[in-house]
């Protein structure tokens, strides 16, 4: 298993070790030992940070994973529920673009037909479903990140940290979507089928009576298509954006930043990651929205009928929603870590053992 993981990591074209060493300014000393030494790099050692701040639990402990899962519940459940009106209009634009011609027109038509209460349709399944998804997404991400790091070892975990992040987030989202699928199906029925039902307690029995358990899980494959690339981008882009911000933008190491300053960096990195997430996952999101409205259609049939232009309907609304959503989720999640005094490792530094093996230190 170890060799297969390393092989997959080496297939990543974005993070080859040589390119990573050049990016870190460490390539070259072995081939040119007589060259002038580079400027000393600032050390952000986790052990030193731990001395300054007393954590409530050990990194990778059971309590750590549980509290990370709680942070996921709070961050995903609250943010998705708060953006239900925008999500509702976006879904209706995808399902019926002739009637809902744009984001502002969509709000206007919805208010005219359903009133202000209509904008809150689907809030209950949204809150329940995305709370469960957040529990699995963030909680399992931390679990898989530790698991895969231990499999790779300290040096490879550093060299292949983007690949590691992609693998951990994809693994976590696989299980998160299984938890999300039933309530997501009910939410889309409520939001996109006028007159179907108005509440989760009515939608679930009706869906089961009409189609059985299939009604709740027929959208799980399109969910994987939408959410797994979304989550991979969400975590990998966020992690590398945070690293880049502290390296090139923030004038001091994270260990010297106050907690509010760190949370501002978290919010900015989260919003940047959210924009990319929205673009990557939007075509599959369009398929999911239409699929849960139509009883007899398959994902491939919906995709073929929508065509290239059809799957991009509502992208502007989704960029606004997902950008804000992702930024708030990371902000809330990091705030939960701060509140419970959970270990928050500093931005990655090349292990001393790897520097020594490569001849950069004696």
GROMACS .gro file of C-alpha atoms in nm:
model
  362
    1UNK     CA    1   0.000   0.000   0.000
    2UNK     CA    2   0.283   0.240   0.085
    3UNK     CA    3   0.448   0.198  -0.254
    4UNK     CA    4   0.118   0.260  -0.436
    5UNK     CA    5   0.057   0.579  -0.239
    6UNK     CA    6   0.407   0.707  -0.324
    7UNK     CA    7   0.354   0.615  -0.690
    8UNK     CA    8   0.027   0.811  -0.705
    9UNK     CA    9   0.187   1.108  -0.534
   10UNK     CA   10   0.471   1.115  -0.785
   11UNK     CA   11   0.215   1.134  -1.067
   12UNK     CA   12   0.110   1.479  -0.944
   13UNK     CA   13   0.240   1.728  -1.204
   14UNK     CA   14   0.199   2.030  -0.975
   15UNK     CA   15   0.426   1.941  -0.688
   16UNK     CA   16   0.734   1.750  -0.800
   17UNK     CA   17   1.012   1.757  -0.537
   18UNK     CA   18   1.258   1.944  -0.759
   19UNK     CA   19   1.002   2.214  -0.836
   20UNK     CA   20   0.913   2.234  -0.469
   21UNK     CA   21   1.278   2.277  -0.369
   22UNK     CA   22   1.322   2.553  -0.628
   23UNK     CA   23   1.007   2.722  -0.496
   24UNK     CA   24   1.147   2.705  -0.144
   25UNK     CA   25   1.478   2.848  -0.260
   26UNK     CA   26   1.668   2.536  -0.157
   27UNK     CA   27   1.760   2.381  -0.492
   28UNK     CA   28   2.116   2.407  -0.605
   29UNK     CA   29   2.353   2.378  -0.306
   30UNK     CA   30   2.445   2.018  -0.380
   31UNK     CA   31   2.528   2.086  -0.744
   32UNK     CA   32   2.714   2.406  -0.652
   33UNK     CA   33   2.856   2.359  -0.302
   34UNK     CA   34   3.099   2.646  -0.347
   35UNK     CA   35   2.824   2.896  -0.422
   36UNK     CA   36   2.729   3.163  -0.171
   37UNK     CA   37   2.489   3.049   0.098
   38UNK     CA   38   2.133   3.175   0.070
   39UNK     CA   39   1.972   3.400   0.328
   40UNK     CA   40   1.871   3.227   0.649
   41UNK     CA   41   1.508   3.116   0.656
   42UNK     CA   42   1.276   3.192   0.943
   43UNK     CA   43   1.197   2.885   1.150
   44UNK     CA   44   0.844   2.818   1.260
   45UNK     CA   45   0.888   2.511   1.472
   46UNK     CA   46   0.572   2.352   1.608
   47UNK     CA   47   0.746   2.236   1.924
   48UNK     CA   48   0.849   2.591   2.006
   49UNK     CA   49   0.497   2.716   1.943
   50UNK     CA   50   0.361   2.449   2.174
   51UNK     CA   51   0.578   2.583   2.455
   52UNK     CA   52   0.425   2.927   2.415
   53UNK     CA   53   0.066   2.805   2.398
   54UNK     CA   54  -0.087   2.528   2.606
   55UNK     CA   55  -0.314   2.312   2.390
   56UNK     CA   56  -0.622   2.137   2.523
   57UNK     CA   57  -0.528   1.805   2.359
   58UNK     CA   58  -0.261   1.639   2.150
   59UNK     CA   59  -0.259   1.671   1.772
   60UNK     CA   60  -0.416   1.357   1.621
   61UNK     CA   61  -0.582   1.245   1.946
   62UNK     CA   62  -0.943   1.128   1.969
   63UNK     CA   63  -1.049   1.453   2.136
   64UNK     CA   64  -0.879   1.650   1.857
   65UNK     CA   65  -1.075   1.465   1.587
   66UNK     CA   66  -1.406   1.498   1.775
   67UNK     CA   67  -1.366   1.873   1.822
   68UNK     CA   68  -1.265   1.911   1.456
   69UNK     CA   69  -1.586   1.729   1.363
   70UNK     CA   70  -1.780   1.968   1.587
   71UNK     CA   71  -1.614   2.259   1.410
   72UNK     CA   72  -1.726   2.109   1.079
   73UNK     CA   73  -2.086   2.081   1.201
   74UNK     CA   74  -2.094   2.444   1.311
   75UNK     CA   75  -1.915   2.583   1.005
   76UNK     CA   76  -2.110   2.391   0.738
   77UNK     CA   77  -2.454   2.372   0.901
   78UNK     CA   78  -2.481   2.741   0.983
   79UNK     CA   79  -2.332   2.883   0.663
   80UNK     CA   80  -2.530   2.669   0.420
   81UNK     CA   81  -2.852   2.745   0.608
   82UNK     CA   82  -2.781   3.120   0.605
   83UNK     CA   83  -2.742   3.109   0.225
   84UNK     CA   84  -3.059   2.910   0.155
   85UNK     CA   85  -3.227   3.199  -0.037
   86UNK     CA   86  -2.933   3.232  -0.276
   87UNK     CA   87  -2.908   2.854  -0.313
   88UNK     CA   88  -3.280   2.831  -0.389
   89UNK     CA   89  -3.261   3.091  -0.667
   90UNK     CA   90  -2.947   2.928  -0.809
   91UNK     CA   91  -3.118   2.586  -0.823
   92UNK     CA   92  -3.427   2.730  -0.991
   93UNK     CA   93  -3.209   2.903  -1.251
   94UNK     CA   94  -3.047   2.567  -1.330
   95UNK     CA   95  -3.377   2.376  -1.348
   96UNK     CA   96  -3.588   2.639  -1.532
   97UNK     CA   97  -3.361   2.896  -1.701
   98UNK     CA   98  -3.648   3.027  -1.917
   99UNK     CA   99  -3.843   3.141  -1.612
  100UNK     CA  100  -3.553   3.242  -1.386
  101UNK     CA  101  -3.332   3.437  -1.627
  102UNK     CA  102  -3.071   3.566  -1.381
  103UNK     CA  103  -2.994   3.605  -1.015
  104UNK     CA  104  -3.186   3.931  -0.970
  105UNK     CA  105  -3.476   3.818  -1.188
  106UNK     CA  106  -3.479   3.490  -0.995
  107UNK     CA  107  -3.520   3.668  -0.663
  108UNK     CA  108  -3.791   3.891  -0.810
  109UNK     CA  109  -3.994   3.600  -0.950
  110UNK     CA  110  -3.956   3.396  -0.629
  111UNK     CA  111  -4.069   3.687  -0.410
  112UNK     CA  112  -4.367   3.754  -0.637
  113UNK     CA  113  -4.483   3.391  -0.632
  114UNK     CA  114  -4.388   3.272  -0.282
  115UNK     CA  115  -4.323   3.585  -0.076
  116UNK     CA  116  -4.039   3.621   0.171
  117UNK     CA  117  -4.123   3.287   0.334
  118UNK     CA  118  -4.062   3.118   0.002
  119UNK     CA  119  -3.696   3.216   0.014
  120UNK     CA  120  -3.651   2.996   0.322
  121UNK     CA  121  -3.780   2.679   0.155
  122UNK     CA  122  -3.555   2.384   0.228
  123UNK     CA  123  -3.382   2.529   0.533
  124UNK     CA  124  -3.440   2.221   0.753
  125UNK     CA  125  -3.289   1.958   0.518
  126UNK     CA  126  -3.010   2.205   0.442
  127UNK     CA  127  -2.921   2.247   0.809
  128UNK     CA  128  -2.939   1.875   0.893
  129UNK     CA  129  -2.769   1.753   0.577
  130UNK     CA  130  -2.481   1.997   0.571
  131UNK     CA  131  -2.421   1.960   0.944
  132UNK     CA  132  -2.369   1.586   0.886
  133UNK     CA  133  -2.158   1.660   0.582
  134UNK     CA  134  -1.944   1.907   0.779
  135UNK     CA  135  -1.890   1.650   1.055
  136UNK     CA  136  -1.753   1.399   0.804
  137UNK     CA  137  -1.578   1.648   0.575
  138UNK     CA  138  -1.364   1.825   0.837
  139UNK     CA  139  -1.345   1.544   1.093
  140UNK     CA  140  -1.243   1.273   0.846
  141UNK     CA  141  -1.010   1.514   0.663
  142UNK     CA  142  -0.803   1.549   0.979
  143UNK     CA  143  -0.815   1.171   1.031
  144UNK     CA  144  -0.702   1.089   0.677
  145UNK     CA  145  -0.441   1.364   0.680
  146UNK     CA  146  -0.275   1.212   0.987
  147UNK     CA  147  -0.316   0.857   0.850
  148UNK     CA  148  -0.162   0.935   0.511
  149UNK     CA  149   0.114   1.147   0.668
  150UNK     CA  150   0.216   0.853   0.885
  151UNK     CA  151   0.213   0.623   0.581
  152UNK     CA  152   0.435   0.855   0.380
  153UNK     CA  153   0.674   0.956   0.658
  154UNK     CA  154   0.781   1.307   0.754
  155UNK     CA  155   0.999   1.380   0.450
  156UNK     CA  156   0.758   1.253   0.184
  157UNK     CA  157   0.465   1.414   0.364
  158UNK     CA  158   0.639   1.748   0.320
  159UNK     CA  159   0.745   1.694  -0.042
  160UNK     CA  160   0.402   1.565  -0.145
  161UNK     CA  161   0.190   1.780   0.087
  162UNK     CA  162  -0.044   1.897  -0.191
  163UNK     CA  163  -0.103   1.540  -0.308
  164UNK     CA  164  -0.154   1.434   0.053
  165UNK     CA  165  -0.411   1.710   0.102
  166UNK     CA  166  -0.594   1.611  -0.218
  167UNK     CA  167  -0.607   1.245  -0.115
  168UNK     CA  168  -0.724   1.319   0.241
  169UNK     CA  169  -0.997   1.559   0.132
  170UNK     CA  170  -1.125   1.325  -0.142
  171UNK     CA  171  -1.142   1.036   0.105
  172UNK     CA  172  -1.331   1.247   0.359
  173UNK     CA  173  -1.579   1.380   0.104
  174UNK     CA  174  -1.664   1.030  -0.019
  175UNK     CA  175  -1.819   0.954   0.320
  176UNK     CA  176  -1.954   1.306   0.369
  177UNK     CA  177  -2.167   1.279   0.054
  178UNK     CA  178  -2.324   0.954   0.169
  179UNK     CA  179  -2.438   1.140   0.480
  180UNK     CA  180  -2.558   1.440   0.277
  181UNK     CA  181  -2.742   1.268  -0.011
  182UNK     CA  182  -3.084   1.195   0.151
  183UNK     CA  183  -3.149   1.547   0.280
  184UNK     CA  184  -3.001   1.707  -0.033
  185UNK     CA  185  -3.251   1.513  -0.245
  186UNK     CA  186  -3.538   1.628  -0.023
  187UNK     CA  187  -3.416   1.989  -0.027
  188UNK     CA  188  -3.405   2.001  -0.407
  189UNK     CA  189  -3.757   1.857  -0.434
  190UNK     CA  190  -3.886   2.125  -0.198
  191UNK     CA  191  -3.701   2.410  -0.371
  192UNK     CA  192  -3.749   2.323  -0.739
  193UNK     CA  193  -4.093   2.159  -0.756
  194UNK     CA  194  -4.367   2.413  -0.676
  195UNK     CA  195  -4.653   2.253  -0.489
  196UNK     CA  196  -4.462   1.934  -0.404
  197UNK     CA  197  -4.430   1.989  -0.026
  198UNK     CA  198  -4.297   2.268   0.192
  199UNK     CA  199  -4.122   2.081   0.474
  200UNK     CA  200  -3.878   1.793   0.526
  201UNK     CA  201  -4.123   1.603   0.746
  202UNK     CA  202  -4.362   1.586   0.448
  203UNK     CA  203  -4.102   1.539   0.175
  204UNK     CA  204  -3.926   1.233   0.318
  205UNK     CA  205  -4.238   1.008   0.351
  206UNK     CA  206  -4.367   1.117   0.010
  207UNK     CA  207  -4.036   1.046  -0.162
  208UNK     CA  208  -4.012   0.704   0.002
  209UNK     CA  209  -4.369   0.620  -0.100
  210UNK     CA  210  -4.307   0.719  -0.462
  211UNK     CA  211  -3.961   0.572  -0.526
  212UNK     CA  212  -3.839   0.389  -0.214
  213UNK     CA  213  -3.484   0.432  -0.085
  214UNK     CA  214  -3.364   0.501  -0.439
  215UNK     CA  215  -3.516   0.848  -0.417
  216UNK     CA  216  -3.269   0.944  -0.142
  217UNK     CA  217  -2.953   0.803  -0.299
  218UNK     CA  218  -2.999   0.826  -0.676
  219UNK     CA  219  -2.814   1.157  -0.664
  220UNK     CA  220  -2.513   1.030  -0.466
  221UNK     CA  221  -2.298   0.964  -0.777
  222UNK     CA  222  -2.353   1.316  -0.915
  223UNK     CA  223  -2.288   1.444  -0.563
  224UNK     CA  224  -1.950   1.270  -0.567
  225UNK     CA  225  -1.888   1.426  -0.909
  226UNK     CA  226  -1.969   1.770  -0.769
  227UNK     CA  227  -1.842   1.756  -0.413
  228UNK     CA  228  -1.520   1.553  -0.437
  229UNK     CA  229  -1.350   1.790  -0.688
  230UNK     CA  230  -1.499   2.082  -0.492
  231UNK     CA  231  -1.358   1.959  -0.161
  232UNK     CA  232  -1.021   1.867  -0.309
  233UNK     CA  233  -0.993   2.221  -0.443
  234UNK     CA  234  -1.133   2.366  -0.119
  235UNK     CA  235  -0.870   2.206   0.104
  236UNK     CA  236  -0.567   2.198  -0.127
  237UNK     CA  237  -0.614   2.553  -0.257
  238UNK     CA  238  -0.680   2.681   0.095
  239UNK     CA  239  -0.373   2.514   0.244
  240UNK     CA  240  -0.138   2.638  -0.029
  241UNK     CA  241  -0.295   2.987  -0.033
  242UNK     CA  242  -0.241   3.021   0.342
  243UNK     CA  243   0.117   2.908   0.293
  244UNK     CA  244   0.170   3.161   0.012
  245UNK     CA  245   0.009   3.447   0.207
  246UNK     CA  246   0.237   3.396   0.506
  247UNK     CA  247   0.538   3.357   0.279
  248UNK     CA  248   0.485   3.647   0.039
  249UNK     CA  249   0.220   3.883   0.179
  250UNK     CA  250   0.208   3.878   0.560
  251UNK     CA  251   0.518   4.065   0.688
  252UNK     CA  252   0.579   3.831   0.982
  253UNK     CA  253   0.560   3.457   1.064
  254UNK     CA  254   0.226   3.315   1.172
  255UNK     CA  255   0.366   3.242   1.518
  256UNK     CA  256   0.413   3.617   1.565
  257UNK     CA  257   0.063   3.708   1.437
  258UNK     CA  258  -0.222   3.762   1.680
  259UNK     CA  259  -0.523   3.530   1.665
  260UNK     CA  260  -0.741   3.795   1.490
  261UNK     CA  261  -0.467   3.850   1.231
  262UNK     CA  262  -0.444   3.477   1.168
  263UNK     CA  263  -0.821   3.455   1.124
  264UNK     CA  264  -0.815   3.737   0.867
  265UNK     CA  265  -0.561   3.538   0.665
  266UNK     CA  266  -0.787   3.234   0.700
  267UNK     CA  267  -1.087   3.428   0.566
  268UNK     CA  268  -0.897   3.567   0.265
  269UNK     CA  269  -0.751   3.227   0.175
  270UNK     CA  270  -1.096   3.068   0.217
  271UNK     CA  271  -1.258   3.313  -0.025
  272UNK     CA  272  -0.988   3.260  -0.289
  273UNK     CA  273  -1.031   2.883  -0.256
  274UNK     CA  274  -1.411   2.923  -0.279
  275UNK     CA  275  -1.398   3.093  -0.619
  276UNK     CA  276  -1.200   2.804  -0.766
  277UNK     CA  277  -1.429   2.553  -0.592
  278UNK     CA  278  -1.739   2.706  -0.753
  279UNK     CA  279  -1.595   2.686  -1.104
  280UNK     CA  280  -1.468   2.328  -1.068
  281UNK     CA  281  -1.791   2.187  -0.925
  282UNK     CA  282  -2.060   2.386  -1.110
  283UNK     CA  283  -2.135   2.150  -1.404
  284UNK     CA  284  -2.201   1.858  -1.169
  285UNK     CA  285  -2.407   2.086  -0.943
  286UNK     CA  286  -2.633   2.168  -1.241
  287UNK     CA  287  -2.681   1.796  -1.310
  288UNK     CA  288  -2.770   1.726  -0.945
  289UNK     CA  289  -3.029   2.006  -0.940
  290UNK     CA  290  -3.208   1.881  -1.254
  291UNK     CA  291  -3.174   1.512  -1.166
  292UNK     CA  292  -3.360   1.546  -0.836
  293UNK     CA  293  -3.649   1.720  -1.011
  294UNK     CA  294  -3.696   1.452  -1.277
  295UNK     CA  295  -3.790   1.106  -1.158
  296UNK     CA  296  -3.694   0.889  -1.455
  297UNK     CA  297  -3.374   1.057  -1.576
  298UNK     CA  298  -3.015   0.945  -1.528
  299UNK     CA  299  -2.715   1.172  -1.476
  300UNK     CA  300  -2.582   1.103  -1.828
  301UNK     CA  301  -2.921   1.184  -1.985
  302UNK     CA  302  -2.945   1.513  -1.795
  303UNK     CA  303  -2.588   1.605  -1.887
  304UNK     CA  304  -2.650   1.533  -2.257
  305UNK     CA  305  -2.973   1.734  -2.261
  306UNK     CA  306  -2.825   2.037  -2.081
  307UNK     CA  307  -2.525   2.057  -2.311
  308UNK     CA  308  -2.212   2.264  -2.253
  309UNK     CA  309  -2.389   2.598  -2.212
  310UNK     CA  310  -2.667   2.457  -1.996
  311UNK     CA  311  -2.438   2.318  -1.725
  312UNK     CA  312  -2.290   2.666  -1.669
  313UNK     CA  313  -2.623   2.837  -1.598
  314UNK     CA  314  -2.620   3.006  -1.257
  315UNK     CA  315  -2.239   3.014  -1.230
  316UNK     CA  316  -2.227   3.379  -1.123
  317UNK     CA  317  -2.470   3.314  -0.836
  318UNK     CA  318  -2.271   3.006  -0.736
  319UNK     CA  319  -1.939   3.197  -0.734
  320UNK     CA  320  -2.090   3.457  -0.501
  321UNK     CA  321  -2.244   3.191  -0.279
  322UNK     CA  322  -1.949   2.950  -0.268
  323UNK     CA  323  -1.689   3.226  -0.226
  324UNK     CA  324  -1.868   3.365   0.079
  325UNK     CA  325  -1.957   3.016   0.200
  326UNK     CA  326  -1.603   2.878   0.184
  327UNK     CA  327  -1.449   3.187   0.344
  328UNK     CA  328  -1.698   3.177   0.632
  329UNK     CA  329  -1.659   2.802   0.679
  330UNK     CA  330  -1.282   2.823   0.712
  331UNK     CA  331  -1.314   3.128   0.938
  332UNK     CA  332  -1.563   2.952   1.168
  333UNK     CA  333  -1.370   2.624   1.163
  334UNK     CA  334  -1.044   2.796   1.253
  335UNK     CA  335  -1.224   3.000   1.521
  336UNK     CA  336  -1.350   2.676   1.679
  337UNK     CA  337  -0.992   2.549   1.685
  338UNK     CA  338  -0.881   2.871   1.855
  339UNK     CA  339  -1.169   2.860   2.107
  340UNK     CA  340  -1.099   2.499   2.210
  341UNK     CA  341  -0.721   2.560   2.201
  342UNK     CA  342  -0.661   2.286   1.944
  343UNK     CA  343  -0.316   2.243   1.790
  344UNK     CA  344  -0.285   2.445   1.468
  345UNK     CA  345   0.046   2.347   1.303
  346UNK     CA  346   0.245   2.630   1.142
  347UNK     CA  347   0.294   2.658   0.768
  348UNK     CA  348   0.507   2.367   0.641
  349UNK     CA  349   0.885   2.378   0.672
  350UNK     CA  350   1.128   2.130   0.519
  351UNK     CA  351   1.224   1.872   0.786
  352UNK     CA  352   1.581   1.903   0.913
  353UNK     CA  353   1.644   1.538   0.821
  354UNK     CA  354   1.558   1.609   0.457
  355UNK     CA  355   1.781   1.919   0.452
  356UNK     CA  356   2.064   1.706   0.590
  357UNK     CA  357   2.005   1.424   0.339
  358UNK     CA  358   2.009   1.675   0.052
  359UNK     CA  359   2.327   1.837   0.180
  360UNK     CA  360   2.178   2.174   0.278
  361UNK     CA  361   2.288   2.145   0.640
  362UNK     CA  362   2.578   1.971   0.812
   0.00000   0.00000   0.00000
